[in-house]
Amino acid sequence: MALLYLDEGLSNITDKRLVRLGDDVLDARSVVRDGTSDHHHLSTATRLGRILVTHNRADFELLHLAWKDWFVEFAIPPHPKHGGIVIVPQPPVVSAEDVADLIHAFVNDESRGGLANRLFLWEIPSAWREILTSPPRSPRPNTARRPLPGGSAVS
């Protein structure tokens, strides 16, 4: 049984089917206000120890990559882990019932070693793909700092 946090965009049909399949489902609409920001959804799911399920690839992929990179970038140990993010297609590409079946099978498959601090995307026609890292950063050039009026400097 998986502990899931369903983003606002997921259907009530998906929610109900996941419950029937035996998962512990928390619908974001029952926890936070409508229109709550995506970073708040991720922090809420993390605080509650749940896997976040969403249709919103662009925003949650960015949040996931920032989450992983920022704690390293700013040398903040230990690196906190979110419960995992699962991104699924929206109906009508896949029906709400089929989305629930995909989610249930995926999050309850123990062969991948857990979802904590990982992001997975279901791609058509039938494959899960893990988003591993952000693109490599180019090193910041070592540019001379020029003085500003008043004594401070900019790069």
Coordinates of N, CA and C in Angstrom, one line a residue:
M1 N 0.8 -1.2 0.0 CA 0.0 0.0 0.0 C 0.9 1.2 0.0
A2 N 0.6 2.1 -0.9 CA 1.4 3.4 -1.1 C 0.7 4.5 -0.4
L3 N 1.5 5.5 0.1 CA 0.9 6.7 0.7 C 1.0 7.7 -0.4
L4 N -0.1 8.2 -0.9 CA -0.1 9.1 -2.1 C -0.8 10.4 -1.7
Y5 N -0.2 11.5 -2.4 CA -0.8 12.8 -2.3 C -1.1 13.2 -3.7
L6 N -2.4 13.3 -4.1 CA -2.8 13.6 -5.4 C -3.0 15.1 -5.6
D7 N -2.2 15.7 -6.5 CA -2.3 17.1 -6.9 C -3.7 17.4 -7.3
E8 N -4.1 18.7 -7.2 CA -5.4 19.2 -7.5 C -5.9 18.8 -8.9
G9 N -5.1 18.6 -9.9 CA -5.5 18.3 -11.2 C -6.0 16.9 -11.5
L10 N -5.7 16.0 -10.6 CA -6.1 14.6 -10.8 C -7.6 14.4 -10.5
S11 N -8.2 13.5 -11.3 CA -9.6 13.3 -11.2 C -10.0 12.6 -9.9
N12 N -11.3 12.9 -9.5 CA -11.8 12.1 -8.4 C -12.0 10.7 -8.7
I13 N -12.2 10.4 -10.0 CA -12.3 9.0 -10.4 C -11.0 8.2 -10.2
T14 N -9.9 8.9 -10.4 CA -8.5 8.3 -10.2 C -8.4 8.1 -8.7
D15 N -8.8 9.1 -7.9 CA -8.7 9.0 -6.4 C -9.5 7.8 -5.9
K16 N -10.7 7.7 -6.3 CA -11.6 6.6 -5.8 C -11.0 5.2 -6.2
R17 N -10.6 5.1 -7.5 CA -10.0 3.8 -8.0 C -8.8 3.4 -7.2
L18 N -7.9 4.4 -6.9 CA -6.7 4.1 -6.1 C -7.1 3.6 -4.7
V19 N -8.1 4.2 -4.1 CA -8.5 3.7 -2.8 C -9.1 2.3 -2.9
R20 N -9.9 2.0 -3.9 CA -10.4 0.6 -4.2 C -9.2 -0.4 -4.4
L21 N -8.2 0.1 -5.0 CA -7.0 -0.8 -5.2 C -6.2 -1.0 -3.9
G22 N -6.5 -0.2 -2.9 CA -5.8 -0.4 -1.6 C -4.8 0.6 -1.2
D23 N -4.6 1.7 -2.0 CA -3.7 2.7 -1.6 C -4.3 3.7 -0.7
D24 N -3.4 4.3 0.1 CA -3.8 5.4 1.1 C -3.7 6.7 0.3
V25 N -4.8 7.3 0.0 CA -4.8 8.5 -0.9 C -5.3 9.7 -0.2
L26 N -4.5 10.8 -0.3 CA -4.9 12.1 0.2 C -5.0 13.0 -0.9
D27 N -6.2 13.5 -1.2 CA -6.4 14.5 -2.2 C -6.0 15.9 -1.8
A28 N -5.2 16.6 -2.5 CA -4.7 17.9 -2.1 C -5.9 18.8 -1.8
R29 N -7.0 18.7 -2.5 CA -8.2 19.5 -2.3 C -8.7 19.4 -0.9
S30 N -8.4 18.3 -0.2 CA -8.9 18.1 1.2 C -7.9 18.7 2.2
V31 N -6.7 19.1 1.7 CA -5.7 19.5 2.7 C -5.4 21.0 2.5
V32 N -5.4 21.5 1.3 CA -5.0 22.9 1.1 C -6.1 23.6 0.2
R33 N -6.0 25.0 0.2 CA -6.9 25.8 -0.6 C -6.7 25.5 -2.1
D34 N -7.8 25.7 -2.9 CA -7.7 25.6 -4.3 C -6.7 26.7 -4.8
G35 N -5.9 26.3 -5.8 CA -5.0 27.3 -6.3 C -3.7 27.4 -5.5
T36 N -3.4 26.5 -4.6 CA -2.2 26.5 -3.8 C -1.0 26.3 -4.8
S37 N 0.1 26.9 -4.5 CA 1.3 26.9 -5.4 C 1.9 25.5 -5.4
D38 N 2.5 25.1 -6.5 CA 3.1 23.8 -6.6 C 4.2 23.5 -5.6
H39 N 5.0 24.5 -5.2 CA 6.0 24.3 -4.2 C 5.4 24.0 -2.9
H40 N 4.3 24.5 -2.6 CA 3.6 24.2 -1.3 C 3.0 22.8 -1.4
H41 N 2.5 22.3 -2.5 CA 2.1 20.9 -2.6 C 3.3 20.0 -2.4
L42 N 4.4 20.3 -2.9 CA 5.6 19.4 -2.7 C 6.0 19.4 -1.3
S43 N 6.0 20.6 -0.6 CA 6.4 20.6 0.8 C 5.3 19.9 1.7
T44 N 4.1 20.0 1.3 CA 3.0 19.4 2.1 C 3.1 17.8 2.0
A45 N 3.3 17.4 0.7 CA 3.5 15.9 0.5 C 4.7 15.4 1.2
T46 N 5.8 16.2 1.2 CA 7.0 15.8 1.9 C 6.8 15.7 3.4
R47 N 6.2 16.7 4.0 CA 5.9 16.8 5.4 C 5.0 15.6 5.8
L48 N 4.1 15.2 5.0 CA 3.2 14.1 5.3 C 3.7 12.7 4.9
G49 N 4.9 12.7 4.3 CA 5.6 11.4 4.0 C 4.9 10.7 2.8
R50 N 4.4 11.5 1.9 CA 3.6 10.9 0.7 C 4.3 11.1 -0.6
I51 N 4.0 10.2 -1.5 CA 4.4 10.4 -2.9 C 3.5 11.3 -3.6
L52 N 4.0 12.3 -4.2 CA 3.2 13.3 -4.9 C 2.9 12.8 -6.3
V53 N 1.6 12.8 -6.7 CA 1.2 12.4 -8.0 C 0.5 13.6 -8.7
T54 N 1.0 13.8 -10.0 CA 0.5 15.0 -10.7 C 0.5 14.8 -12.2
H55 N -0.2 15.7 -12.9 CA -0.1 15.8 -14.4 C 0.9 16.8 -14.8
N56 N 1.3 17.7 -13.9 CA 2.0 18.9 -14.2 C 3.5 18.6 -14.3
R57 N 4.0 18.2 -15.4 CA 5.4 17.9 -15.6 C 6.3 19.1 -15.5
A58 N 6.0 20.2 -16.2 CA 6.9 21.3 -16.3 C 7.3 21.8 -14.9
D59 N 6.3 22.1 -14.1 CA 6.5 22.7 -12.8 C 7.1 21.8 -11.8
F60 N 6.7 20.5 -11.8 CA 7.2 19.6 -10.8 C 8.6 19.0 -11.2
E61 N 8.9 19.0 -12.4 CA 10.2 18.6 -12.8 C 11.2 19.7 -12.4
L62 N 10.9 20.9 -12.6 CA 11.7 22.0 -12.2 C 11.9 22.0 -10.7
L63 N 10.8 21.9 -9.9 CA 10.9 21.8 -8.5 C 11.8 20.7 -8.0
H64 N 11.6 19.5 -8.6 CA 12.4 18.3 -8.2 C 13.9 18.6 -8.4
L65 N 14.2 19.1 -9.6 CA 15.6 19.4 -9.9 C 16.2 20.5 -9.0
A66 N 15.4 21.5 -8.7 CA 15.9 22.6 -7.8 C 16.1 22.0 -6.4
W67 N 15.1 21.2 -6.0 CA 15.2 20.5 -4.7 C 16.5 19.8 -4.5
K68 N 16.9 19.0 -5.5 CA 18.1 18.2 -5.5 C 19.3 19.1 -5.6
D69 N 19.3 20.1 -6.5 CA 20.5 20.9 -6.7 C 20.8 21.9 -5.6
W70 N 19.7 22.5 -5.1 CA 19.9 23.6 -4.1 C 20.6 23.2 -2.8
F71 N 20.2 22.0 -2.3 CA 20.7 21.6 -1.0 C 22.2 21.2 -1.2
V72 N 22.6 20.8 -2.4 CA 24.0 20.5 -2.7 C 24.7 21.8 -2.9
E73 N 24.1 22.7 -3.7 CA 24.7 24.0 -4.0 C 25.0 24.8 -2.8
F74 N 24.1 24.8 -1.8 CA 24.3 25.6 -0.6 C 24.9 24.8 0.5
A75 N 25.4 23.6 0.2 CA 26.0 22.7 1.2 C 25.2 22.6 2.5
I76 N 23.9 22.2 2.3 CA 23.0 22.0 3.5 C 22.9 20.5 3.8
P77 N 23.6 20.0 4.7 CA 23.4 18.6 5.1 C 22.5 18.5 6.3
P78 N 21.8 17.4 6.5 CA 21.7 16.4 5.5 C 20.7 16.9 4.4
H79 N 20.8 16.3 3.3 CA 19.9 16.7 2.2 C 18.5 16.1 2.4
P80 N 17.5 17.0 2.6 CA 16.2 16.5 2.9 C 15.7 15.8 1.6
K81 N 14.8 14.7 1.8 CA 14.3 14.0 0.7 C 12.8 14.1 0.7
H82 N 12.3 14.4 -0.5 CA 10.8 14.3 -0.7 C 10.4 12.9 -0.9
G83 N 9.1 12.6 -0.8 CA 8.6 11.2 -0.9 C 8.6 10.6 -2.3
G84 N 8.9 11.4 -3.3 CA 8.9 11.0 -4.7 C 7.8 11.7 -5.4
I85 N 8.0 11.9 -6.7 CA 7.1 12.5 -7.6 C 6.8 11.6 -8.8
V86 N 5.5 11.4 -9.1 CA 5.1 10.6 -10.2 C 4.2 11.5 -11.1
I87 N 4.6 11.6 -12.3 CA 3.9 12.4 -13.3 C 3.2 11.5 -14.3
V88 N 1.9 11.7 -14.4 CA 1.1 10.8 -15.3 C 0.4 11.7 -16.3
P89 N 0.0 11.0 -17.5 CA -0.7 11.8 -18.5 C -2.1 12.1 -18.1
Q90 N -2.7 13.2 -18.7 CA -4.0 13.6 -18.4 C -5.0 12.9 -19.4
P91 N -6.2 12.6 -18.8 CA -7.3 12.2 -19.8 C -7.5 13.3 -20.8
P92 N -7.9 13.1 -22.0 CA -8.3 11.8 -22.6 C -7.2 11.0 -23.1
V93 N -5.9 11.4 -23.0 CA -4.8 10.5 -23.5 C -4.9 9.2 -22.9
V94 N -5.1 9.1 -21.6 CA -5.3 7.9 -20.8 C -6.5 8.1 -19.9
S95 N -7.4 7.2 -19.8 CA -8.6 7.4 -18.9 C -8.2 7.5 -17.5
A96 N -9.1 8.1 -16.7 CA -8.8 8.3 -15.2 C -8.6 7.0 -14.5
E97 N -9.4 6.0 -14.9 CA -9.3 4.6 -14.3 C -7.9 4.0 -14.7
D98 N -7.5 4.2 -16.0 CA -6.2 3.6 -16.4 C -5.1 4.3 -15.7
V99 N -5.2 5.6 -15.5 CA -4.2 6.4 -14.8 C -4.0 5.8 -13.4
A100 N -5.1 5.5 -12.7 CA -5.1 4.9 -11.4 C -4.4 3.6 -11.4
D101 N -4.7 2.8 -12.4 CA -4.0 1.5 -12.5 C -2.5 1.6 -12.7
L102 N -2.1 2.6 -13.6 CA -0.7 2.8 -13.8 C 0.0 3.2 -12.5
I103 N -0.6 4.2 -11.8 CA 0.0 4.7 -10.6 C 0.1 3.5 -9.6
H104 N -1.0 2.8 -9.4 CA -1.0 1.7 -8.4 C 0.1 0.7 -8.7
A105 N 0.2 0.2 -9.9 CA 1.2 -0.8 -10.2 C 2.6 -0.2 -10.0
F106 N 2.8 1.0 -10.5 CA 4.1 1.6 -10.4 C 4.6 1.8 -9.0
V107 N 3.8 2.5 -8.1 CA 4.2 2.8 -6.8 C 4.3 1.6 -5.9
N108 N 3.6 0.5 -6.2 CA 3.7 -0.7 -5.4 C 4.7 -1.7 -5.9
D109 N 5.4 -1.4 -6.9 CA 6.5 -2.2 -7.5 C 7.7 -2.0 -6.7
E110 N 8.1 -2.9 -5.8 CA 9.3 -2.7 -5.0 C 10.6 -3.0 -5.6
S111 N 10.6 -3.4 -6.9 CA 11.8 -3.8 -7.6 C 12.7 -2.6 -7.9
R112 N 12.2 -1.3 -7.9 CA 13.0 -0.2 -8.2 C 13.7 0.5 -7.0
G113 N 13.4 -0.1 -5.8 CA 14.1 0.4 -4.6 C 13.6 1.7 -4.0
G114 N 12.3 2.0 -4.1 CA 11.8 3.2 -3.5 C 11.8 4.4 -4.4
L115 N 10.9 5.4 -4.0 CA 10.7 6.6 -4.8 C 11.3 7.8 -4.2
A116 N 11.7 7.7 -2.9 CA 12.2 8.9 -2.2 C 13.2 9.7 -3.0
N117 N 12.9 11.0 -3.2 CA 13.8 12.0 -3.8 C 14.0 11.6 -5.3
R118 N 13.1 10.9 -5.9 CA 13.1 10.6 -7.3 C 11.9 11.1 -8.0
L119 N 12.0 11.3 -9.3 CA 10.9 11.7 -10.2 C 10.8 10.8 -11.3
F120 N 9.5 10.3 -11.5 CA 9.3 9.4 -12.7 C 8.1 10.0 -13.5
L121 N 8.3 9.7 -14.8 CA 7.3 10.2 -15.8 C 6.8 9.0 -16.6
W122 N 5.5 8.9 -16.8 CA 4.9 7.9 -17.6 C 4.8 8.5 -19.0
E123 N 5.4 7.8 -20.0 CA 5.4 8.3 -21.4 C 4.6 7.4 -22.2
I124 N 4.0 7.9 -23.2 CA 3.2 7.1 -24.1 C 4.2 6.4 -25.0
P125 N 4.0 5.2 -25.4 CA 2.8 4.4 -25.2 C 2.8 3.7 -23.9
S126 N 3.9 3.2 -23.3 CA 3.8 2.5 -22.1 C 5.2 2.3 -21.4
A127 N 5.8 3.4 -21.0 CA 7.1 3.3 -20.4 C 7.3 4.4 -19.3
W128 N 7.8 3.9 -18.1 CA 8.2 4.8 -17.1 C 9.6 5.3 -17.3
R129 N 9.9 6.5 -17.1 CA 11.2 7.1 -17.3 C 11.6 7.9 -16.0
E130 N 12.7 7.7 -15.5 CA 13.2 8.5 -14.4 C 13.9 9.8 -14.9
I131 N 13.6 10.9 -14.3 CA 14.3 12.1 -14.6 C 15.4 12.2 -13.5
L132 N 16.6 12.0 -14.0 CA 17.8 11.8 -13.0 C 18.4 13.1 -12.6
T133 N 18.8 13.9 -13.5 CA 19.5 15.1 -13.0 C 19.2 16.3 -14.0
S134 N 19.6 17.4 -13.5 CA 19.5 18.6 -14.4 C 20.6 18.6 -15.4
P135 N 20.5 19.3 -16.5 CA 21.6 19.4 -17.4 C 22.9 20.0 -16.7
P136 N 24.0 19.6 -17.2 CA 25.3 20.1 -16.6 C 25.3 21.6 -16.7
R137 N 25.8 22.2 -15.6 CA 26.0 23.6 -15.6 C 27.3 24.0 -16.1
S138 N 27.4 25.1 -16.8 CA 28.7 25.5 -17.2 C 29.3 26.3 -16.1
P139 N 30.6 26.2 -15.9 CA 31.2 26.9 -14.8 C 31.0 28.4 -15.0
R140 N 30.8 29.1 -13.9 CA 30.7 30.6 -14.0 C 32.1 31.2 -14.4
P141 N 32.1 32.0 -15.4 CA 33.4 32.5 -15.8 C 34.0 33.4 -14.6
N142 N 35.3 33.3 -14.5 CA 35.9 34.1 -13.5 C 36.2 35.5 -14.1
T143 N 35.1 36.3 -14.0 CA 35.2 37.7 -14.5 C 35.6 38.7 -13.5
A144 N 36.3 39.7 -13.9 CA 36.7 40.7 -13.0 C 35.5 41.5 -12.5
R145 N 35.5 41.9 -11.3 CA 34.5 42.6 -10.7 C 34.8 44.1 -10.9
R146 N 33.8 44.8 -11.4 CA 34.0 46.3 -11.6 C 33.3 47.0 -10.5
P147 N 34.0 48.1 -10.0 CA 33.4 48.8 -8.9 C 32.2 49.6 -9.3
L148 N 31.2 49.7 -8.3 CA 30.1 50.5 -8.5 C 30.2 51.8 -7.7
P149 N 29.5 52.8 -8.0 CA 29.6 54.0 -7.2 C 29.2 53.6 -5.8
G150 N 29.9 54.1 -4.8 CA 29.6 53.8 -3.4 C 30.4 52.7 -2.9
G151 N 31.3 52.1 -3.7 CA 32.2 51.1 -3.2 C 31.9 49.6 -3.4
S152 N 30.7 49.3 -3.7 CA 30.4 47.8 -3.9 C 30.8 47.5 -5.3
A153 N 30.7 46.2 -5.7 CA 31.2 45.7 -7.0 C 30.2 44.7 -7.6
V154 N 30.1 44.6 -8.9 CA 29.3 43.6 -9.6 C 30.2 42.8 -10.5
S155 N 29.7 41.6 -10.8 CA 30.5 40.8 -11.8 C 30.0 41.1 -13.2

